[in-house]
Short mmCIF file of C-alpha atoms in Angstrom, two decimals:
data_model
loop_
_atom_site.label_atom_id
_atom_site.label_comp_id
_atom_site.label_asym_id
_atom_site.label_seq_id
_atom_site.Cartn_x
_atom_site.Cartn_y
_atom_site.Cartn_z
CA UNK A 1 0.00 0.00 0.00
CA UNK A 2 1.08 3.56 -0.71
CA UNK A 3 2.54 5.74 2.04
CA UNK A 4 1.14 9.26 1.74
CA UNK A 5 2.58 12.21 3.62
CA UNK A 6 0.37 15.30 3.84
CA UNK A 7 2.72 18.12 4.77
CA UNK A 8 2.40 21.45 6.57
CA UNK A 9 -1.40 21.52 6.70
CA UNK A 10 -3.64 22.87 9.44
CA UNK A 11 -4.84 19.58 10.86
CA UNK A 12 -8.37 19.96 12.23
CA UNK A 13 -9.68 16.82 13.92
CA UNK A 14 -12.68 17.45 16.20
CA UNK A 15 -12.55 13.87 17.51
CA UNK A 16 -9.29 14.80 19.27
CA UNK A 17 -9.96 18.53 19.72
CA UNK A 18 -6.90 18.95 17.53
CA UNK A 19 -6.14 22.11 15.56
CA UNK A 20 -2.49 22.73 14.67
CA UNK A 21 -0.13 22.88 11.71
CA UNK A 22 1.70 19.61 11.26
CA UNK A 23 2.23 16.58 9.00
CA UNK A 24 -0.08 13.57 8.64
CA UNK A 25 1.15 10.16 7.53
CA UNK A 26 -1.14 7.56 5.96
CA UNK A 27 0.10 4.02 5.63
CA UNK A 28 -1.48 0.68 4.67
CA UNK A 29 -4.88 2.37 4.29
CA UNK A 30 -4.85 3.70 7.85
CA UNK A 31 -3.78 6.84 9.63
CA UNK A 32 -0.24 6.13 10.83
CA UNK A 33 0.24 9.28 12.87
CA UNK A 34 0.46 13.04 13.19
CA UNK A 35 3.67 15.06 13.60
CA UNK A 36 5.46 12.50 11.45
CA UNK A 37 8.35 13.43 9.19
CA UNK A 38 9.58 10.86 6.72
CA UNK A 39 11.60 10.78 3.56
CA UNK A 40 10.15 7.44 2.51
CA UNK A 41 6.65 8.51 1.44
CA UNK A 42 5.47 7.25 -1.96
CA UNK A 43 3.23 10.29 -2.40
CA UNK A 44 3.43 13.77 -0.91
CA UNK A 45 0.65 16.34 -0.72
CA UNK A 46 1.61 19.92 0.08
CA UNK A 47 -1.18 21.28 2.29
CA UNK A 48 0.46 24.60 3.14
CA UNK A 49 -2.26 27.15 3.87
CA UNK A 50 -4.96 24.47 3.74
CA UNK A 51 -7.04 22.49 6.22
CA UNK A 52 -6.46 18.76 6.61
CA UNK A 53 -9.66 17.20 7.93
CA UNK A 54 -11.08 13.70 8.41
CA UNK A 55 -12.91 12.65 5.26
CA UNK A 56 -16.26 14.40 5.01
CA UNK A 57 -19.37 12.25 5.61
CA UNK A 58 -22.79 13.03 4.13
CA UNK A 59 -25.68 11.43 5.97
CA UNK A 60 -28.42 12.28 3.43
CA UNK A 61 -27.82 11.61 -0.27
CA UNK A 62 -30.10 10.44 -3.05
CA UNK A 63 -28.23 8.28 -5.57
CA UNK A 64 -31.44 7.34 -7.46
CA UNK A 65 -30.13 3.98 -8.75
CA UNK A 66 -31.85 1.60 -9.27
CA UNK A 67 -34.87 2.96 -11.10
CA UNK A 68 -34.03 6.62 -11.70
CA UNK A 69 -30.76 6.39 -13.61
CA UNK A 70 -31.84 9.36 -15.76
CA UNK A 71 -31.32 11.48 -12.62
CA UNK A 72 -28.17 9.91 -11.20
CA UNK A 73 -26.29 6.63 -11.01
CA UNK A 74 -24.21 5.28 -8.19
CA UNK A 75 -21.12 5.86 -10.33
CA UNK A 76 -21.89 9.52 -11.12
CA UNK A 77 -23.19 10.28 -7.63
CA UNK A 78 -20.10 8.92 -5.91
CA UNK A 79 -17.87 10.76 -8.40
CA UNK A 80 -19.71 13.97 -7.48
CA UNK A 81 -19.16 13.15 -3.80
CA UNK A 82 -15.40 12.89 -4.32
CA UNK A 83 -15.35 16.15 -6.27
CA UNK A 84 -17.17 17.81 -3.36
CA UNK A 85 -14.77 16.41 -0.75
CA UNK A 86 -16.94 13.61 0.67
CA UNK A 87 -15.18 10.31 1.34
CA UNK A 88 -18.30 8.61 2.69
CA UNK A 89 -21.98 9.02 1.93
CA UNK A 90 -25.13 7.38 3.26
CA UNK A 91 -27.68 6.88 0.48
CA UNK A 92 -31.44 7.13 0.97
CA UNK A 93 -33.77 4.35 -0.24
CA UNK A 94 -35.60 6.69 -2.63
CA UNK A 95 -35.11 4.24 -5.48
CA UNK A 96 -37.33 2.02 -7.60
CA UNK A 97 -37.57 -0.57 -6.18
CA UNK A 98 -36.93 0.92 -2.74
CA UNK A 99 -34.13 -0.56 -0.64
CA UNK A 100 -36.30 -2.93 1.40
CA UNK A 101 -34.66 -6.30 0.72
CA UNK A 102 -31.25 -7.83 1.33
CA UNK A 103 -30.75 -8.11 -2.43
CA UNK A 104 -31.28 -4.38 -2.90
CA UNK A 105 -28.81 -3.51 -0.14
CA UNK A 106 -26.26 -5.84 -1.70
CA UNK A 107 -26.87 -4.39 -5.18
CA UNK A 108 -25.97 -0.88 -4.00
CA UNK A 109 -22.87 -2.20 -2.27
CA UNK A 110 -21.81 -4.02 -5.43
CA UNK A 111 -22.35 -1.01 -7.67
CA UNK A 112 -20.46 1.22 -5.25
CA UNK A 113 -17.59 -1.24 -5.27
CA UNK A 114 -17.55 -1.19 -9.08
CA UNK A 115 -17.57 2.62 -9.15
CA UNK A 116 -14.60 2.62 -6.76
CA UNK A 117 -15.03 6.25 -5.76
CA UNK A 118 -16.09 6.91 -2.17
CA UNK A 119 -17.47 4.73 0.63
CA UNK A 120 -21.22 4.15 0.31
CA UNK A 121 -23.29 3.21 3.35
CA UNK A 122 -26.85 2.07 2.79
CA UNK A 123 -29.89 3.43 4.57
CA UNK A 124 -32.67 0.87 4.11
CA UNK A 125 -36.44 1.25 4.32
CA UNK A 126 -38.36 1.32 7.57
CA UNK A 127 -41.48 0.04 5.84
CA UNK A 128 -41.95 -2.36 2.94
CA UNK A 129 -42.03 -0.46 -0.35
CA UNK A 130 -41.90 2.76 1.70
CA UNK A 131 -45.69 2.43 1.95
CA UNK A 132 -45.82 3.12 5.69
CA UNK A 133 -48.02 0.09 6.34
CA UNK A 134 -45.81 -2.89 7.22
CA UNK A 135 -42.42 -2.96 8.90
CA UNK A 136 -39.55 -3.99 6.59
CA UNK A 137 -37.32 -6.93 7.50
CA UNK A 138 -35.06 -4.77 9.64
CA UNK A 139 -33.03 -7.71 10.95
CA UNK A 140 -32.12 -9.07 7.53
CA UNK A 141 -31.46 -5.58 6.18
CA UNK A 142 -29.08 -4.89 9.06
CA UNK A 143 -27.38 -8.22 8.41
CA UNK A 144 -26.90 -7.18 4.77
CA UNK A 145 -25.11 -4.04 5.88
CA UNK A 146 -27.75 -1.32 6.31
CA UNK A 147 -26.47 1.26 8.80
CA UNK A 148 -29.85 2.86 9.52
CA UNK A 149 -33.48 2.92 8.49
CA UNK A 150 -35.65 5.58 6.89
CA UNK A 151 -38.40 5.96 4.34
CA UNK A 152 -36.41 8.88 2.87
CA UNK A 153 -38.63 11.71 1.61
CA UNK A 154 -41.78 9.83 2.58
CA UNK A 155 -42.35 10.69 6.24
CA UNK A 156 -43.20 7.79 8.53
CA UNK A 157 -46.75 8.95 9.11
CA UNK A 158 -47.97 5.76 10.82
CA UNK A 159 -47.30 6.36 14.53
CA UNK A 160 -47.61 2.70 15.49
CA UNK A 161 -45.15 1.70 12.76
CA UNK A 162 -42.73 4.36 13.97
CA UNK A 163 -43.02 3.15 17.57
CA UNK A 164 -42.30 -0.44 16.61
CA UNK A 165 -39.40 0.61 14.38
CA UNK A 166 -37.81 2.54 17.24
CA UNK A 167 -38.23 -0.49 19.52
CA UNK A 168 -37.07 -3.14 17.05
CA UNK A 169 -34.06 -1.25 15.68
CA UNK A 170 -32.51 -1.20 19.17
CA UNK A 171 -31.84 -4.94 18.81
CA UNK A 172 -29.45 -4.09 15.97
CA UNK A 173 -28.11 -0.80 17.38
CA UNK A 174 -29.26 1.16 14.34
CA UNK A 175 -30.91 4.63 14.26
CA UNK A 176 -34.27 5.47 12.69
CA UNK A 177 -34.07 8.52 10.43
CA UNK A 178 -37.20 10.43 9.58
CA UNK A 179 -38.01 13.57 7.63
CA UNK A 180 -40.60 15.13 9.93
CA UNK A 181 -43.67 16.15 8.00
CA UNK A 182 -47.40 15.61 8.42
CA UNK A 183 -48.60 15.03 4.84
CA UNK A 184 -52.16 16.10 5.59
CA UNK A 185 -50.97 19.54 6.68
CA UNK A 186 -48.84 20.08 3.61
CA UNK A 187 -51.55 18.96 1.17
CA UNK A 188 -50.27 19.92 -2.29
CA UNK A 189 -47.97 22.64 -0.95
CA UNK A 190 -45.00 23.70 -3.04
CA UNK A 191 -43.33 26.38 -0.87
CA UNK A 192 -43.23 27.78 2.66
CA UNK A 193 -46.64 29.04 3.75
CA UNK A 194 -46.61 32.76 4.48
CA UNK A 195 -47.02 36.20 2.98
CA UNK A 196 -44.86 35.38 -0.04
CA UNK A 197 -46.83 32.24 -0.92
CA UNK A 198 -50.03 34.27 -0.69
CA UNK A 199 -48.66 36.98 -2.97
CA UNK A 200 -47.39 34.42 -5.49
CA UNK A 201 -50.58 32.39 -5.35
CA UNK A 202 -48.72 29.16 -4.61
CA UNK A 203 -49.90 26.49 -2.17
CA UNK A 204 -48.10 26.69 1.14
CA UNK A 205 -46.30 24.16 3.37
CA UNK A 206 -46.81 25.39 6.94
CA UNK A 207 -43.97 24.95 9.44
CA UNK A 208 -46.48 23.26 11.74
CA UNK A 209 -46.43 20.27 9.38
CA UNK A 210 -42.83 19.75 10.46
CA UNK A 211 -43.28 20.73 14.10
CA UNK A 212 -46.14 18.30 14.78
CA UNK A 213 -44.20 15.32 13.40
CA UNK A 214 -41.04 16.40 15.22
CA UNK A 215 -42.93 16.46 18.50
CA UNK A 216 -44.49 13.05 17.85
CA UNK A 217 -41.19 11.44 16.93
CA UNK A 218 -39.42 12.84 19.98
CA UNK A 219 -42.17 11.55 22.27
CA UNK A 220 -41.96 8.08 20.72
CA UNK A 221 -38.17 8.05 21.01
CA UNK A 222 -38.47 9.09 24.63
CA UNK A 223 -41.01 6.36 25.35
CA UNK A 224 -39.13 3.57 23.60
CA UNK A 225 -35.51 4.59 24.23
CA UNK A 226 -34.86 4.25 20.51
CA UNK A 227 -32.26 6.23 18.59
CA UNK A 228 -33.87 8.91 16.40
CA UNK A 229 -32.30 11.19 13.81
CA UNK A 230 -34.43 13.92 12.26
CA UNK A 231 -33.41 14.80 8.72
CA UNK A 232 -33.31 18.31 7.25
CA UNK A 233 -34.83 20.45 10.01
CA UNK A 234 -36.14 23.79 8.69
CA UNK A 235 -38.50 25.34 11.25
CA UNK A 236 -37.89 27.31 14.43
CA UNK A 237 -40.51 25.25 16.26
CA UNK A 238 -38.70 22.00 15.52
CA UNK A 239 -35.38 23.45 16.66
CA UNK A 240 -36.90 24.39 20.01
CA UNK A 241 -38.56 20.97 20.43
CA UNK A 242 -35.24 19.22 19.75
CA UNK A 243 -33.36 21.57 22.08
CA UNK A 244 -35.75 20.75 24.96
CA UNK A 245 -35.68 17.01 24.19
CA UNK A 246 -31.89 16.94 24.33
CA UNK A 247 -31.99 18.71 27.68
CA UNK A 248 -34.19 15.84 28.94
CA UNK A 249 -31.74 13.25 27.66
CA UNK A 250 -33.82 11.92 24.76
CA UNK A 251 -31.74 10.00 22.21
CA UNK A 252 -32.44 12.41 19.36
CA UNK A 253 -30.09 14.01 16.86
CA UNK A 254 -30.91 16.26 13.94
CA UNK A 255 -29.44 17.82 10.84
CA UNK A 256 -29.63 20.85 8.60
CA UNK A 257 -29.51 20.56 4.82
CA UNK A 258 -27.25 23.05 3.06
CA UNK A 259 -29.91 23.31 0.36
CA UNK A 260 -32.02 25.25 2.87
CA UNK A 261 -29.32 27.93 3.03
CA UNK A 262 -29.53 28.95 -0.63
CA UNK A 263 -32.12 31.59 0.24
CA UNK A 264 -35.46 32.16 1.93
CA UNK A 265 -39.05 32.12 0.68
CA UNK A 266 -38.49 35.54 -0.92
CA UNK A 267 -36.17 33.75 -3.40
CA UNK A 268 -39.20 31.96 -4.85
CA UNK A 269 -40.30 35.19 -6.51
CA UNK A 270 -38.00 34.05 -9.33
CA UNK A 271 -40.16 30.93 -9.84
CA UNK A 272 -36.90 29.00 -10.38
CA UNK A 273 -37.94 25.36 -10.11
CA UNK A 274 -34.46 24.49 -8.85
CA UNK A 275 -35.47 26.32 -5.67
CA UNK A 276 -38.45 24.03 -5.14
CA UNK A 277 -37.27 22.02 -2.15
CA UNK A 278 -38.71 19.82 0.56
CA UNK A 279 -38.49 21.02 3.27
CA UNK A 280 -39.05 24.34 1.55
CA UNK A 281 -36.99 27.51 1.80
CA UNK A 282 -38.50 29.05 4.93
CA UNK A 283 -38.83 32.68 5.92
CA UNK A 284 -35.77 34.46 7.30
CA UNK A 285 -36.84 34.14 10.96
CA UNK A 286 -37.01 30.35 10.66
CA UNK A 287 -33.64 30.32 8.92
CA UNK A 288 -32.12 32.40 11.72
CA UNK A 289 -33.37 29.95 14.37
CA UNK A 290 -31.97 26.99 12.42
CA UNK A 291 -28.58 28.71 12.30
CA UNK A 292 -28.78 29.31 16.05
CA UNK A 293 -29.58 25.62 16.55
CA UNK A 294 -26.63 24.65 14.41
CA UNK A 295 -24.30 26.83 16.46
CA UNK A 296 -25.48 25.77 19.93
CA UNK A 297 -25.41 22.04 19.10
CA UNK A 298 -29.14 21.43 18.81
CA UNK A 299 -28.57 20.46 15.18
CA UNK A 300 -25.73 17.94 15.07
CA UNK A 301 -24.90 17.51 11.41
CA UNK A 302 -24.72 19.38 8.14
CA UNK A 303 -25.82 17.34 5.14
CA UNK A 304 -25.84 18.11 1.44
CA UNK A 305 -29.46 17.09 0.82
CA UNK A 306 -28.31 16.05 -2.67
CA UNK A 307 -31.45 15.35 -4.74
CA UNK A 308 -30.64 15.08 -8.46
CA UNK A 309 -33.46 15.48 -10.97
CA UNK A 310 -33.02 15.28 -14.74
CA UNK A 311 -33.26 18.62 -16.53
CA UNK A 312 -36.48 17.78 -18.35
CA UNK A 313 -38.20 17.01 -15.04
CA UNK A 314 -37.49 20.52 -13.80
CA UNK A 315 -38.68 22.14 -17.05
CA UNK A 316 -42.27 22.41 -15.88
CA UNK A 317 -44.33 25.07 -14.18
CA UNK A 318 -43.51 25.47 -10.51
CA UNK A 319 -46.52 23.55 -9.22
CA UNK A 320 -45.69 20.49 -11.29
CA UNK A 321 -41.86 20.31 -11.13
CA UNK A 322 -40.41 17.81 -8.62
CA UNK A 323 -38.66 18.86 -5.41
CA UNK A 324 -34.89 18.82 -5.08
CA UNK A 325 -31.51 20.20 -6.16
CA UNK A 326 -28.02 18.79 -6.55
CA UNK A 327 -25.55 19.84 -3.88
CA UNK A 328 -22.72 17.35 -3.34
CA UNK A 329 -20.26 19.45 -5.33
CA UNK A 330 -21.33 22.79 -3.86
CA UNK A 331 -21.73 21.79 -0.19
CA UNK A 332 -18.25 22.70 1.02
CA UNK A 333 -18.44 26.00 -0.84
CA UNK A 334 -21.81 26.69 0.78
CA UNK A 335 -20.32 25.99 4.22
CA UNK A 336 -17.55 28.50 3.52
CA UNK A 337 -19.85 31.06 1.96
CA UNK A 338 -22.96 30.85 4.15
CA UNK A 339 -21.57 29.69 7.52
CA UNK A 340 -17.88 30.48 7.93
CA UNK A 341 -17.39 33.73 5.98
CA UNK A 342 -20.35 35.53 7.66
CA UNK A 343 -18.99 34.44 11.05
CA UNK A 344 -21.75 32.04 12.10
CA UNK A 345 -19.14 29.36 12.89
CA UNK A 346 -15.49 28.55 12.38
CA UNK A 347 -14.07 25.73 10.31
CA UNK A 348 -13.43 23.37 13.27
CA UNK A 349 -17.11 23.46 14.27
CA UNK A 350 -18.23 23.02 10.66
CA UNK A 351 -15.87 20.07 10.22
CA UNK A 352 -17.22 18.46 13.41
CA UNK A 353 -20.70 18.54 11.88
CA UNK A 354 -19.40 17.13 8.60
CA UNK A 355 -17.22 14.35 10.03
CA UNK A 356 -17.20 13.30 13.68
CA UNK A 357 -20.90 13.78 14.41
CA UNK A 358 -22.30 11.92 11.36
CA UNK A 359 -19.85 9.06 11.99
CA UNK A 360 -21.11 8.76 15.57
CA UNK A 361 -24.79 8.90 14.59
CA UNK A 362 -24.40 6.10 12.03
CA UNK A 363 -21.84 4.28 14.22
CA UNK A 364 -19.28 4.17 11.43
CA UNK A 365 -16.23 2.60 13.04
CA UNK A 366 -12.87 4.17 12.19
CA UNK A 367 -14.51 7.05 10.28
CA UNK A 368 -14.67 10.76 11.09
CA UNK A 369 -11.32 10.85 12.87
CA UNK A 370 -7.59 11.20 12.23
CA UNK A 371 -6.55 9.15 15.26
CA UNK A 372 -3.85 6.58 14.55
CA UNK A 373 -5.51 3.42 13.27
CA UNK A 374 -8.50 5.20 11.74
CA UNK A 375 -9.29 4.62 8.08
CA UNK A 376 -7.13 6.79 5.83
CA UNK A 377 -10.03 8.97 4.66
CA UNK A 378 -8.87 12.57 4.42
CA UNK A 379 -10.17 15.77 2.85
CA UNK A 380 -7.79 18.67 2.20
CA UNK A 381 -9.67 21.97 2.02
CA UNK A 382 -8.54 25.31 0.65
CA UNK A 383 -10.72 27.64 2.75
CA UNK A 384 -9.65 30.71 0.79
CA UNK A 385 -10.29 29.42 -2.73
CA UNK A 386 -13.04 31.33 -4.53
CA UNK A 387 -14.64 29.55 -7.44
CA UNK A 388 -17.61 30.04 -9.73
CA UNK A 389 -20.29 27.38 -9.97
CA UNK A 390 -20.47 25.91 -13.46
CA UNK A 391 -22.68 22.84 -13.52
CA UNK A 392 -21.45 21.87 -17.00
CA UNK A 393 -18.24 20.70 -15.30
CA UNK A 394 -19.96 18.74 -12.54
CA UNK A 395 -19.63 14.97 -12.16
CA UNK A 396 -23.28 14.59 -11.21
CA UNK A 397 -25.55 13.39 -13.99
CA UNK A 398 -28.04 16.16 -13.22
CA UNK A 399 -27.55 19.90 -13.19
CA UNK A 400 -30.57 21.08 -11.20
CA UNK A 401 -28.76 23.70 -9.14
CA UNK A 402 -29.91 27.28 -8.54
CA UNK A 403 -26.29 28.21 -7.76
CA UNK A 404 -25.16 28.46 -11.38
CA UNK A 405 -22.89 31.51 -11.62
CA UNK A 406 -22.52 31.91 -7.84
CA UNK A 407 -19.04 32.53 -6.41
CA UNK A 408 -18.40 30.21 -3.47
CA UNK A 409 -15.62 30.32 -0.85
CA UNK A 410 -13.83 27.08 -0.02
CA UNK A 411 -13.27 23.86 -1.91
CA UNK A 412 -11.77 20.40 -1.48
CA UNK A 413 -8.47 20.22 -3.34
CA UNK A 414 -7.30 16.73 -2.39
CA UNK A 415 -9.32 13.70 -1.32
CA UNK A 416 -7.98 10.39 -0.02
CA UNK A 417 -10.20 7.34 0.49
CA UNK A 418 -8.82 4.27 2.21
CA UNK A 419 -5.27 5.41 1.54
CA UNK A 420 -5.82 6.01 -2.19
CA UNK A 421 -5.75 9.51 -3.70
CA UNK A 422 -9.09 10.06 -5.46
CA UNK A 423 -8.72 13.77 -6.15
CA UNK A 424 -5.55 15.79 -6.41
CA UNK A 425 -5.01 19.55 -6.61
CA UNK A 426 -4.05 20.77 -10.04
#
């Protein structure tokens, strides 16, 4: 195996509360040590002026294969992940067929192995066919390698099913991940419900649709002792409910999607279908409370919320176009531009939410850390690099991004996965 020496970088490893300029040696696919100087390295990466972080981990990615290969494939999605600096991703079961059998879990693992880009961890279905009626074979799915269970963008609306999932998953030490949303309250909503939706004449998605489900899920997690992760929180009410639950010791974690930072509901005046997201772009006061929750630790992780949709699917009127935008390749730039540069947080805190915390939530052994013996997954970040978004150069199969032409701050320049260099600065 190749010995890689990453020299003179600012090593930021939240798992060790480490932040200093030094060298990092990778050997035999593992982290060999920090503060190492050697003349025998097979490869050398000059990280002067850059951040050397544990490989970034994305807990919420749609890869769309099988079934929706016109949007994305496992090969293109994982290539986009590498380009964006992610060494590991957890893929949602929003496929056709959904990931509710051992064979489907194994198929994704096989395709990821063939693509040979980043690590892919499978999130399998909570319910059969994501129908919300019958519990999936959680035991066999866990045995096949599923690291957690979710029905992806279909909220687990059946309370009894959710209760049993939280109970049963404890036998396999796996979390249940849910996107909190009461479908009946959202009806056919397409954007945040408020003054702007009224002016534009578009159906609204009230924040209460998220808050009610958040409260229900927390209560069920508290009653069962199950491990709950709430995906893509967007409302101030949910942030407060999670904050109080954590204070009581409930086993709940939560995340913020970077897609929800591209703007607020005012941005929808453009009628750009690439801004049609679920959860929707909320009003500025909700966005401010989510940022506060991210800073004080109420929200544990930052995810990309990558949701590729083929161009022709977005070329409809706003009411008809599907939800979602691509974001694997712009996530790190969004962190630099929307979180670090305005002073909401520093890079060490951002990296904690992109590495250590997601690894702990999904119980990914030897990930999210640069301790000796950890997997040699490393992301080198140039925090000062300004670059313009040009989706024509993206690895993703889709280009549904509203960020075209934006200038972002911060980018991954070098990416190492399992001791192999997958991206190198040019």
